[in-house]
Amino acid sequence: MILWVCTFGLLSFPAFAEILRIATYNTELARNGPGLLLRDIAGGKDAQIDAVVAVLVHTQADIVVVQGFDYDLTGAALAAFAKLLDAQGLRYPHQFALRPNTGMPTGQDMDGDGRLGGPRDAQGYGAFSGQGGMAVLSRYPVARDAVRDFSGLLWADLPGATLPRTDAGPFPDAKAQAAQRLSSTAHWVVPIDVPQVGRVTLLTYHATPPVFDGPEDRNGQRNADETRFWQVYLDGAFGPAPSDRFVLLGDANLDPAAGDGHKHVMRQLLDDPRLTDTAPTSAGAAATGDTTDTADWDDPYPGNLRADYVLPSADWTVTDSGVVWPAHPDPMADAVVRASRHHLVWVDLAW
């Protein structure tokens, strides 16, 4: 049900407005083996799962994309998780997930370490197929027949792709690069039919961290191109793209000003006139670093960074936004820390 919010303090809007709340949240619920996430959800005694549920119930988003959530073919873990939320009064009757690239075998030495079959030899890092995938939870129907899944796009087929090289040539070799997909997890275009609004299109992804590599900068270059994909897509390189009522969201693992990675790529995305960057803040981030940080990593390195984004298209009216990262003594502060190093980012949209 669309949130009906009294807009005290928002004097430029009517006394009541229809608000659509959209969020992204890297839950970091990935487990070390297939079926273990479902086991832990069903067991009902996992403190991290309880904390993630508490954060989602607190936020009450109409649509949320979650990362770090293990994929299984039947959707059993996602359905069980939605049932947990439903028991707390947060109902998501529509759940969506596709097989991600994480843990997908390639049969090749993709990281150049001279060994086969490791988690870095998969299309995207993963100890098993589907580890740390993505999912959409929605109050409203997903237009499944209109979904576009770009997860199979080869990195080399991205216009302007920057593929890793060393003095010896393509890294790790030309054969591996010819098989390497761009998406470390997934790139999805997911239309959702929202009553009284119409079709709202999610552009969502989870990029690889731009670290854990060598001087060839394989992960750094891939992270940059995973984010740059969206501007190429919006430019029409892969067919018609939405021009209005869309939201680009996910875990970019890229801060526009700090940390590792090609920061200028994120700055270019945030400056794109087709998007609105609300630069949401939180009390927790303000107490520990930059007010717009969304991830709380070890100090001093990499430290807190802005890694997670919800960027609505410019035609929306943004009424509010935020990061669920309260400071003590807020009663949610402990749950947020137990849940994930990432913090949920949300935006409220009116039309």
mmCIF file of C-alpha atoms in Angstrom:
data_model
loop_
_atom_site.group_PDB
_atom_site.id
_atom_site.type_symbol
_atom_site.label_atom_id
_atom_site.label_comp_id
_atom_site.label_asym_id
_atom_site.label_seq_id
_atom_site.Cartn_x
_atom_site.Cartn_y
_atom_site.Cartn_z
ATOM 1 C CA MET A 1 0.000 0.000 0.000
ATOM 2 C CA ILE A 2 1.384 3.402 -0.947
ATOM 3 C CA LEU A 3 2.424 5.415 2.076
ATOM 4 C CA TRP A 4 0.204 8.384 2.873
ATOM 5 C CA VAL A 5 2.426 10.821 4.682
ATOM 6 C CA CYS A 6 1.573 14.095 6.373
ATOM 7 C CA THR A 7 4.149 16.514 5.006
ATOM 8 C CA PHE A 8 4.802 18.789 7.960
ATOM 9 C CA GLY A 9 7.925 20.755 7.206
ATOM 10 C CA LEU A 10 7.558 20.269 3.459
ATOM 11 C CA LEU A 11 5.717 23.498 2.810
ATOM 12 C CA SER A 12 6.135 23.328 -0.946
ATOM 13 C CA PHE A 13 3.868 20.265 -1.100
ATOM 14 C CA PRO A 14 0.179 19.773 -0.377
ATOM 15 C CA ALA A 15 -0.894 18.807 3.124
ATOM 16 C CA PHE A 16 -1.079 15.193 2.022
ATOM 17 C CA ALA A 17 0.740 13.553 -0.840
ATOM 18 C CA GLU A 18 1.043 10.064 -2.249
ATOM 19 C CA ILE A 19 4.551 8.859 -1.510
ATOM 20 C CA LEU A 20 6.393 5.919 -3.002
ATOM 21 C CA ARG A 21 9.349 4.816 -0.876
ATOM 22 C CA ILE A 22 12.101 2.926 -2.712
ATOM 23 C CA ALA A 23 15.205 1.522 -1.008
ATOM 24 C CA THR A 24 18.389 -0.446 -1.521
ATOM 25 C CA TYR A 25 20.061 -2.557 1.156
ATOM 26 C CA ASN A 26 23.124 -4.769 1.064
ATOM 27 C CA THR A 27 22.076 -7.145 3.823
ATOM 28 C CA GLU A 28 25.325 -9.161 3.759
ATOM 29 C CA LEU A 29 23.242 -12.253 4.511
ATOM 30 C CA ALA A 30 25.313 -14.472 2.197
ATOM 31 C CA ARG A 31 26.235 -17.806 3.759
ATOM 32 C CA ASN A 32 29.147 -20.174 3.136
ATOM 33 C CA GLY A 33 27.192 -22.932 1.430
ATOM 34 C CA PRO A 34 24.023 -23.522 -0.608
ATOM 35 C CA GLY A 35 20.873 -23.859 1.466
ATOM 36 C CA LEU A 36 22.411 -22.417 4.623
ATOM 37 C CA LEU A 37 20.577 -19.102 4.363
ATOM 38 C CA LEU A 38 17.254 -20.923 4.104
ATOM 39 C CA ARG A 39 18.268 -23.035 7.103
ATOM 40 C CA ASP A 40 19.084 -19.969 9.166
ATOM 41 C CA ILE A 41 15.895 -18.156 8.180
ATOM 42 C CA ALA A 42 13.765 -21.198 9.018
ATOM 43 C CA GLY A 43 15.601 -21.747 12.290
ATOM 44 C CA GLY A 44 14.391 -18.425 13.657
ATOM 45 C CA LYS A 45 17.397 -17.932 15.925
ATOM 46 C CA ASP A 46 19.827 -15.952 13.805
ATOM 47 C CA ALA A 47 20.662 -12.546 15.308
ATOM 48 C CA GLN A 48 21.802 -11.035 12.009
ATOM 49 C CA ILE A 49 18.645 -12.068 10.171
ATOM 50 C CA ASP A 50 16.531 -10.661 13.002
ATOM 51 C CA ALA A 51 18.442 -7.379 12.777
ATOM 52 C CA VAL A 52 17.988 -7.126 8.998
ATOM 53 C CA VAL A 53 14.258 -7.743 9.459
ATOM 54 C CA ALA A 54 14.149 -5.001 12.097
ATOM 55 C CA VAL A 55 15.797 -2.513 9.728
ATOM 56 C CA LEU A 56 13.384 -3.315 6.911
ATOM 57 C CA VAL A 57 10.341 -3.141 9.175
ATOM 58 C CA HIS A 58 11.587 0.167 10.540
ATOM 59 C CA THR A 59 11.962 1.597 7.019
ATOM 60 C CA GLN A 60 8.636 0.420 5.550
ATOM 61 C CA ALA A 61 9.762 0.770 1.941
ATOM 62 C CA ASP A 62 7.237 0.015 -0.781
ATOM 63 C CA ILE A 63 9.962 -1.494 -2.933
ATOM 64 C CA VAL A 64 13.403 -2.610 -1.777
ATOM 65 C CA VAL A 65 16.287 -4.200 -3.647
ATOM 66 C CA VAL A 66 18.447 -6.348 -1.386
ATOM 67 C CA GLN A 67 21.992 -7.440 -2.112
ATOM 68 C CA GLY A 68 24.098 -10.063 -0.391
ATOM 69 C CA PHE A 69 21.182 -12.512 -0.433
ATOM 70 C CA ASP A 70 21.867 -16.072 -1.618
ATOM 71 C CA TYR A 71 19.941 -17.162 -4.690
ATOM 72 C CA ASP A 72 18.311 -20.555 -5.018
ATOM 73 C CA LEU A 73 16.456 -21.867 -8.040
ATOM 74 C CA THR A 74 13.053 -22.222 -6.371
ATOM 75 C CA GLY A 75 13.217 -18.931 -4.462
ATOM 76 C CA ALA A 76 12.732 -20.783 -1.177
ATOM 77 C CA ALA A 77 15.032 -18.567 0.893
ATOM 78 C CA LEU A 78 13.498 -15.368 -0.483
ATOM 79 C CA ALA A 79 9.968 -16.623 0.145
ATOM 80 C CA ALA A 80 10.886 -17.646 3.696
ATOM 81 C CA PHE A 81 12.439 -14.233 4.295
ATOM 82 C CA ALA A 82 9.330 -12.473 2.985
ATOM 83 C CA LYS A 83 7.283 -14.601 5.379
ATOM 84 C CA LEU A 84 9.429 -13.368 8.286
ATOM 85 C CA LEU A 85 8.751 -9.780 7.255
ATOM 86 C CA ASP A 86 5.049 -10.516 6.869
ATOM 87 C CA ALA A 87 4.954 -11.785 10.454
ATOM 88 C CA GLN A 88 6.219 -8.346 11.499
ATOM 89 C CA GLY A 89 3.531 -6.546 9.512
ATOM 90 C CA LEU A 90 5.623 -5.754 6.422
ATOM 91 C CA ARG A 91 4.083 -7.545 3.473
ATOM 92 C CA TYR A 92 5.888 -8.024 0.182
ATOM 93 C CA PRO A 93 3.647 -10.284 -1.904
ATOM 94 C CA HIS A 94 5.846 -9.812 -4.960
ATOM 95 C CA GLN A 95 9.378 -11.193 -4.905
ATOM 96 C CA PHE A 96 11.791 -11.308 -7.797
ATOM 97 C CA ALA A 97 15.247 -12.759 -8.340
ATOM 98 C CA LEU A 98 17.250 -14.185 -11.214
ATOM 99 C CA ARG A 99 20.370 -16.287 -11.140
ATOM 100 C CA PRO A 100 23.323 -13.966 -10.558
ATOM 101 C CA ASN A 101 26.849 -14.324 -11.897
ATOM 102 C CA THR A 102 28.250 -14.924 -8.428
ATOM 103 C CA GLY A 103 29.805 -18.376 -8.177
ATOM 104 C CA MET A 104 28.919 -19.237 -11.786
ATOM 105 C CA PRO A 105 31.683 -21.597 -12.994
ATOM 106 C CA THR A 106 33.788 -20.634 -15.990
ATOM 107 C CA GLY A 107 36.288 -23.500 -16.110
ATOM 108 C CA GLN A 108 39.042 -20.946 -16.570
ATOM 109 C CA ASP A 109 41.646 -19.185 -14.475
ATOM 110 C CA MET A 110 39.898 -15.824 -14.368
ATOM 111 C CA ASP A 111 42.112 -14.216 -11.723
ATOM 112 C CA GLY A 112 45.451 -15.363 -13.112
ATOM 113 C CA ASP A 113 46.633 -17.200 -10.001
ATOM 114 C CA GLY A 114 47.463 -20.387 -11.913
ATOM 115 C CA ARG A 115 44.687 -22.417 -10.286
ATOM 116 C CA LEU A 116 41.178 -23.364 -11.363
ATOM 117 C CA GLY A 117 37.896 -23.593 -9.501
ATOM 118 C CA GLY A 118 38.405 -20.884 -6.884
ATOM 119 C CA PRO A 119 35.724 -18.331 -6.005
ATOM 120 C CA ARG A 120 37.537 -15.713 -8.102
ATOM 121 C CA ASP A 121 37.442 -17.998 -11.128
ATOM 122 C CA ALA A 122 33.668 -17.707 -11.306
ATOM 123 C CA GLN A 123 31.931 -15.065 -13.417
ATOM 124 C CA GLY A 124 31.515 -13.147 -10.174
ATOM 125 C CA TYR A 125 33.159 -13.882 -6.843
ATOM 126 C CA GLY A 126 31.401 -16.740 -5.090
ATOM 127 C CA ALA A 127 32.108 -20.047 -3.392
ATOM 128 C CA PHE A 128 28.942 -21.516 -4.923
ATOM 129 C CA SER A 129 26.529 -20.524 -7.644
ATOM 130 C CA GLY A 130 24.180 -17.837 -6.352
ATOM 131 C CA GLN A 131 26.146 -16.852 -3.256
ATOM 132 C CA GLY A 132 25.463 -13.227 -2.405
ATOM 133 C CA GLY A 133 22.889 -12.578 -5.122
ATOM 134 C CA MET A 134 20.237 -9.869 -5.396
ATOM 135 C CA ALA A 135 16.469 -9.768 -5.020
ATOM 136 C CA VAL A 136 13.550 -7.374 -5.275
ATOM 137 C CA LEU A 137 10.815 -7.232 -2.638
ATOM 138 C CA SER A 138 7.760 -5.239 -3.649
ATOM 139 C CA ARG A 139 4.258 -4.374 -2.542
ATOM 140 C CA TYR A 140 3.342 -4.121 -6.227
ATOM 141 C CA PRO A 141 3.500 -6.548 -9.167
ATOM 142 C CA VAL A 142 6.726 -7.017 -11.100
ATOM 143 C CA ALA A 143 6.150 -6.918 -14.864
ATOM 144 C CA ARG A 144 8.201 -10.059 -15.351
ATOM 145 C CA ASP A 145 7.675 -10.279 -19.098
ATOM 146 C CA ALA A 146 9.278 -6.843 -19.483
ATOM 147 C CA VAL A 147 12.336 -7.484 -17.298
ATOM 148 C CA ARG A 148 15.686 -7.071 -19.053
ATOM 149 C CA ASP A 149 18.609 -9.009 -17.623
ATOM 150 C CA PHE A 150 22.000 -7.746 -18.796
ATOM 151 C CA SER A 151 23.974 -10.092 -16.566
ATOM 152 C CA GLY A 152 25.097 -12.133 -19.553
ATOM 153 C CA LEU A 153 26.662 -9.156 -21.327
ATOM 154 C CA LEU A 154 30.338 -9.797 -21.989
ATOM 155 C CA TRP A 155 32.620 -7.161 -20.551
ATOM 156 C CA ALA A 156 34.337 -6.831 -23.925
ATOM 157 C CA ASP A 157 30.964 -5.993 -25.540
ATOM 158 C CA LEU A 158 30.385 -2.896 -23.407
ATOM 159 C CA PRO A 159 31.076 0.132 -25.615
ATOM 160 C CA GLY A 160 34.308 1.726 -24.454
ATOM 161 C CA ALA A 161 35.163 -1.184 -22.147
ATOM 162 C CA THR A 162 38.432 -0.854 -20.262
ATOM 163 C CA LEU A 163 39.768 -4.392 -19.984
ATOM 164 C CA PRO A 164 42.763 -5.164 -17.750
ATOM 165 C CA ARG A 165 46.181 -5.515 -19.349
ATOM 166 C CA THR A 166 49.770 -6.073 -18.330
ATOM 167 C CA ASP A 167 52.955 -5.773 -20.346
ATOM 168 C CA ALA A 168 52.322 -9.357 -21.454
ATOM 169 C CA GLY A 169 48.933 -8.475 -22.956
ATOM 170 C CA PRO A 170 45.307 -9.043 -21.880
ATOM 171 C CA PHE A 171 44.961 -10.119 -18.246
ATOM 172 C CA PRO A 172 44.796 -12.946 -17.374
ATOM 173 C CA ASP A 173 44.704 -13.928 -21.053
ATOM 174 C CA ALA A 174 42.642 -13.370 -24.174
ATOM 175 C CA LYS A 175 40.633 -16.584 -23.706
ATOM 176 C CA ALA A 176 39.498 -15.590 -20.217
ATOM 177 C CA GLN A 177 38.613 -12.083 -21.357
ATOM 178 C CA ALA A 178 36.531 -13.506 -24.194
ATOM 179 C CA ALA A 179 34.410 -15.357 -21.607
ATOM 180 C CA GLN A 180 34.295 -12.664 -18.903
ATOM 181 C CA ARG A 181 30.901 -11.124 -18.234
ATOM 182 C CA LEU A 182 30.668 -7.502 -17.154
ATOM 183 C CA SER A 183 28.361 -8.055 -14.177
ATOM 184 C CA SER A 184 30.022 -9.413 -11.071
ATOM 185 C CA THR A 185 26.540 -9.992 -9.627
ATOM 186 C CA ALA A 186 23.851 -8.710 -11.994
ATOM 187 C CA HIS A 187 22.472 -5.777 -13.971
ATOM 188 C CA TRP A 188 18.667 -5.821 -14.119
ATOM 189 C CA VAL A 189 15.999 -3.531 -15.529
ATOM 190 C CA VAL A 190 12.875 -4.380 -13.524
ATOM 191 C CA PRO A 191 9.536 -2.686 -14.327
ATOM 192 C CA ILE A 192 7.001 -2.575 -11.497
ATOM 193 C CA ASP A 193 3.355 -1.612 -11.954
ATOM 194 C CA VAL A 194 2.335 0.782 -9.191
ATOM 195 C CA PRO A 195 -1.346 1.763 -8.835
ATOM 196 C CA GLN A 196 -2.052 5.439 -9.598
ATOM 197 C CA VAL A 197 1.501 5.878 -10.854
ATOM 198 C CA GLY A 198 1.887 3.405 -13.668
ATOM 199 C CA ARG A 199 5.081 1.628 -14.574
ATOM 200 C CA VAL A 200 8.125 2.385 -12.407
ATOM 201 C CA THR A 201 11.394 0.967 -13.706
ATOM 202 C CA LEU A 202 14.224 -0.116 -11.444
ATOM 203 C CA LEU A 203 17.763 -0.080 -12.844
ATOM 204 C CA THR A 204 19.680 -2.104 -10.311
ATOM 205 C CA TYR A 205 23.057 -3.756 -9.812
ATOM 206 C CA HIS A 206 25.736 -4.783 -7.334
ATOM 207 C CA ALA A 207 29.272 -4.026 -8.480
ATOM 208 C CA THR A 208 32.458 -5.761 -7.411
ATOM 209 C CA PRO A 209 34.665 -3.998 -4.854
ATOM 210 C CA PRO A 210 37.494 -2.190 -6.708
ATOM 211 C CA VAL A 211 40.140 -3.966 -4.607
ATOM 212 C CA PHE A 212 41.572 -7.480 -4.056
ATOM 213 C CA ASP A 213 43.538 -7.460 -7.307
ATOM 214 C CA GLY A 214 47.009 -6.510 -8.544
ATOM 215 C CA PRO A 215 48.619 -3.826 -10.676
ATOM 216 C CA GLU A 216 46.454 -4.888 -13.621
ATOM 217 C CA ASP A 217 43.518 -3.316 -11.726
ATOM 218 C CA ARG A 218 41.093 -5.994 -12.876
ATOM 219 C CA ASN A 219 38.532 -5.341 -10.149
ATOM 220 C CA GLY A 220 38.973 -1.592 -10.263
ATOM 221 C CA GLN A 221 38.376 -1.442 -14.012
ATOM 222 C CA ARG A 222 35.453 -3.846 -13.789
ATOM 223 C CA ASN A 223 33.830 -1.897 -10.969
ATOM 224 C CA ALA A 224 34.100 1.286 -13.025
ATOM 225 C CA ASP A 225 32.574 -0.285 -16.119
ATOM 226 C CA GLU A 226 29.766 -1.883 -14.081
ATOM 227 C CA THR A 227 28.723 1.602 -13.002
ATOM 228 C CA ARG A 228 29.398 3.225 -16.378
ATOM 229 C CA PHE A 229 27.098 0.620 -17.968
ATOM 230 C CA TRP A 230 24.046 2.588 -16.820
ATOM 231 C CA GLN A 231 24.954 5.742 -18.707
ATOM 232 C CA VAL A 232 25.675 3.666 -21.801
ATOM 233 C CA TYR A 233 22.305 1.948 -21.342
ATOM 234 C CA LEU A 234 20.439 5.245 -20.879
ATOM 235 C CA ASP A 235 22.139 6.536 -24.019
ATOM 236 C CA GLY A 236 20.343 3.753 -25.927
ATOM 237 C CA ALA A 237 23.268 1.437 -26.687
ATOM 238 C CA PHE A 238 21.197 -1.642 -25.821
ATOM 239 C CA GLY A 239 17.856 -0.613 -27.257
ATOM 240 C CA PRO A 240 15.113 1.636 -25.884
ATOM 241 C CA ALA A 241 15.676 2.842 -22.327
ATOM 242 C CA PRO A 242 13.176 4.516 -20.012
ATOM 243 C CA SER A 243 13.192 8.306 -20.086
ATOM 244 C CA ASP A 244 11.032 8.907 -17.034
ATOM 245 C CA ARG A 245 9.787 7.282 -13.813
ATOM 246 C CA PHE A 246 12.865 5.167 -13.296
ATOM 247 C CA VAL A 247 15.178 4.717 -10.319
ATOM 248 C CA LEU A 248 18.827 3.641 -10.506
ATOM 249 C CA LEU A 249 19.800 1.904 -7.290
ATOM 250 C CA GLY A 250 22.123 -0.634 -5.763
ATOM 251 C CA ASP A 251 25.549 -1.180 -4.255
ATOM 252 C CA ALA A 252 28.113 0.500 -6.499
ATOM 253 C CA ASN A 253 31.003 -0.149 -4.113
ATOM 254 C CA LEU A 254 32.369 3.184 -5.297
ATOM 255 C CA ASP A 255 32.634 6.474 -3.430
ATOM 256 C CA PRO A 256 32.800 9.656 -5.551
ATOM 257 C CA ALA A 257 35.454 11.243 -3.357
ATOM 258 C CA ALA A 258 37.239 8.691 -1.155
ATOM 259 C CA GLY A 259 38.580 5.151 -1.053
ATOM 260 C CA ASP A 260 39.767 2.968 -3.914
ATOM 261 C CA GLY A 261 38.360 2.769 -7.404
ATOM 262 C CA HIS A 262 37.873 5.121 -10.313
ATOM 263 C CA LYS A 263 36.004 7.813 -8.429
ATOM 264 C CA HIS A 264 35.450 10.010 -11.463
ATOM 265 C CA VAL A 265 33.076 7.363 -12.873
ATOM 266 C CA MET A 266 30.764 7.758 -9.895
ATOM 267 C CA ARG A 267 31.014 11.538 -10.055
ATOM 268 C CA GLN A 268 30.004 11.420 -13.704
ATOM 269 C CA LEU A 269 26.976 9.286 -12.859
ATOM 270 C CA LEU A 270 25.903 11.547 -9.995
ATOM 271 C CA ASP A 271 26.244 14.588 -12.256
ATOM 272 C CA ASP A 272 24.129 13.057 -15.035
ATOM 273 C CA PRO A 273 21.185 15.467 -15.588
ATOM 274 C CA ARG A 274 18.848 12.509 -16.117
ATOM 275 C CA LEU A 275 19.297 11.574 -12.442
ATOM 276 C CA THR A 276 18.742 13.222 -9.071
ATOM 277 C CA ASP A 277 21.291 12.736 -6.322
ATOM 278 C CA THR A 278 19.674 13.592 -2.996
ATOM 279 C CA ALA A 279 22.967 12.905 -1.161
ATOM 280 C CA PRO A 280 21.143 11.469 1.878
ATOM 281 C CA THR A 281 22.785 11.716 5.285
ATOM 282 C CA SER A 282 22.551 10.018 8.657
ATOM 283 C CA ALA A 283 23.422 10.747 12.258
ATOM 284 C CA GLY A 284 25.559 7.601 12.410
ATOM 285 C CA ALA A 285 27.659 8.661 9.454
ATOM 286 C CA ALA A 286 28.001 12.173 10.827
ATOM 287 C CA ALA A 287 29.343 10.767 14.082
ATOM 288 C CA THR A 288 32.029 8.691 12.359
ATOM 289 C CA GLY A 289 32.974 10.424 9.113
ATOM 290 C CA ASP A 290 31.375 11.957 6.032
ATOM 291 C CA THR A 291 27.649 12.531 6.532
ATOM 292 C CA THR A 292 26.804 10.806 3.231
ATOM 293 C CA ASP A 293 28.670 7.563 3.985
ATOM 294 C CA THR A 294 26.584 4.402 3.736
ATOM 295 C CA ALA A 295 29.059 1.658 4.648
ATOM 296 C CA ASP A 296 30.931 1.204 7.922
ATOM 297 C CA TRP A 297 34.161 -0.640 7.156
ATOM 298 C CA ASP A 298 37.247 -1.144 9.273
ATOM 299 C CA ASP A 299 39.257 1.922 10.228
ATOM 300 C CA PRO A 300 41.571 3.312 9.106
ATOM 301 C CA TYR A 301 41.284 1.358 5.848
ATOM 302 C CA PRO A 302 39.071 1.337 3.935
ATOM 303 C CA GLY A 303 37.088 3.314 6.511
ATOM 304 C CA ASN A 304 33.551 4.555 6.027
ATOM 305 C CA LEU A 305 32.499 5.207 2.427
ATOM 306 C CA ARG A 306 29.503 6.061 0.316
ATOM 307 C CA ALA A 307 28.847 2.827 -1.558
ATOM 308 C CA ASP A 308 25.056 2.497 -1.843
ATOM 309 C CA TYR A 309 22.785 4.699 -3.939
ATOM 310 C CA VAL A 310 19.169 5.415 -4.820
ATOM 311 C CA LEU A 311 19.093 7.835 -7.764
ATOM 312 C CA PRO A 312 15.618 8.672 -9.111
ATOM 313 C CA SER A 313 15.142 10.024 -12.609
ATOM 314 C CA ALA A 314 14.932 13.805 -12.754
ATOM 315 C CA ASP A 315 11.178 13.905 -13.445
ATOM 316 C CA TRP A 316 10.265 12.638 -9.965
ATOM 317 C CA THR A 317 9.503 14.990 -7.091
ATOM 318 C CA VAL A 318 11.709 13.893 -4.210
ATOM 319 C CA THR A 319 10.086 14.636 -0.860
ATOM 320 C CA ASP A 320 12.621 13.012 1.437
ATOM 321 C CA SER A 321 15.537 10.604 1.582
ATOM 322 C CA GLY A 322 17.819 9.073 4.151
ATOM 323 C CA VAL A 323 20.229 6.405 5.303
ATOM 324 C CA VAL A 324 19.175 4.112 8.152
ATOM 325 C CA TRP A 325 22.240 4.649 10.323
ATOM 326 C CA PRO A 326 21.157 6.147 13.635
ATOM 327 C CA ALA A 327 23.557 7.114 16.374
ATOM 328 C CA HIS A 328 23.254 6.035 19.990
ATOM 329 C CA PRO A 329 21.057 6.223 22.013
ATOM 330 C CA ASP A 330 18.565 5.636 19.200
ATOM 331 C CA PRO A 331 16.971 2.221 19.872
ATOM 332 C CA MET A 332 17.660 1.134 16.253
ATOM 333 C CA ALA A 333 21.407 1.756 16.509
ATOM 334 C CA ASP A 334 22.351 -1.706 17.797
ATOM 335 C CA ALA A 335 20.174 -3.545 15.273
ATOM 336 C CA VAL A 336 21.713 -1.606 12.386
ATOM 337 C CA VAL A 337 25.226 -2.616 13.476
ATOM 338 C CA ARG A 338 24.262 -6.284 13.904
ATOM 339 C CA ALA A 339 22.593 -6.390 10.503
ATOM 340 C CA SER A 340 25.282 -5.319 8.032
ATOM 341 C CA ARG A 341 28.252 -3.067 7.462
ATOM 342 C CA HIS A 342 26.117 -1.457 4.763
ATOM 343 C CA HIS A 343 23.189 0.752 5.663
ATOM 344 C CA LEU A 344 19.828 0.902 3.957
ATOM 345 C CA VAL A 345 19.326 3.927 1.682
ATOM 346 C CA TRP A 346 15.819 5.136 0.856
ATOM 347 C CA VAL A 347 14.084 7.876 -1.087
ATOM 348 C CA ASP A 348 10.483 9.102 -1.018
ATOM 349 C CA LEU A 349 9.025 10.017 -4.396
ATOM 350 C CA ALA A 350 5.841 11.938 -5.252
ATOM 351 C CA TRP A 351 4.109 12.503 -8.561
#
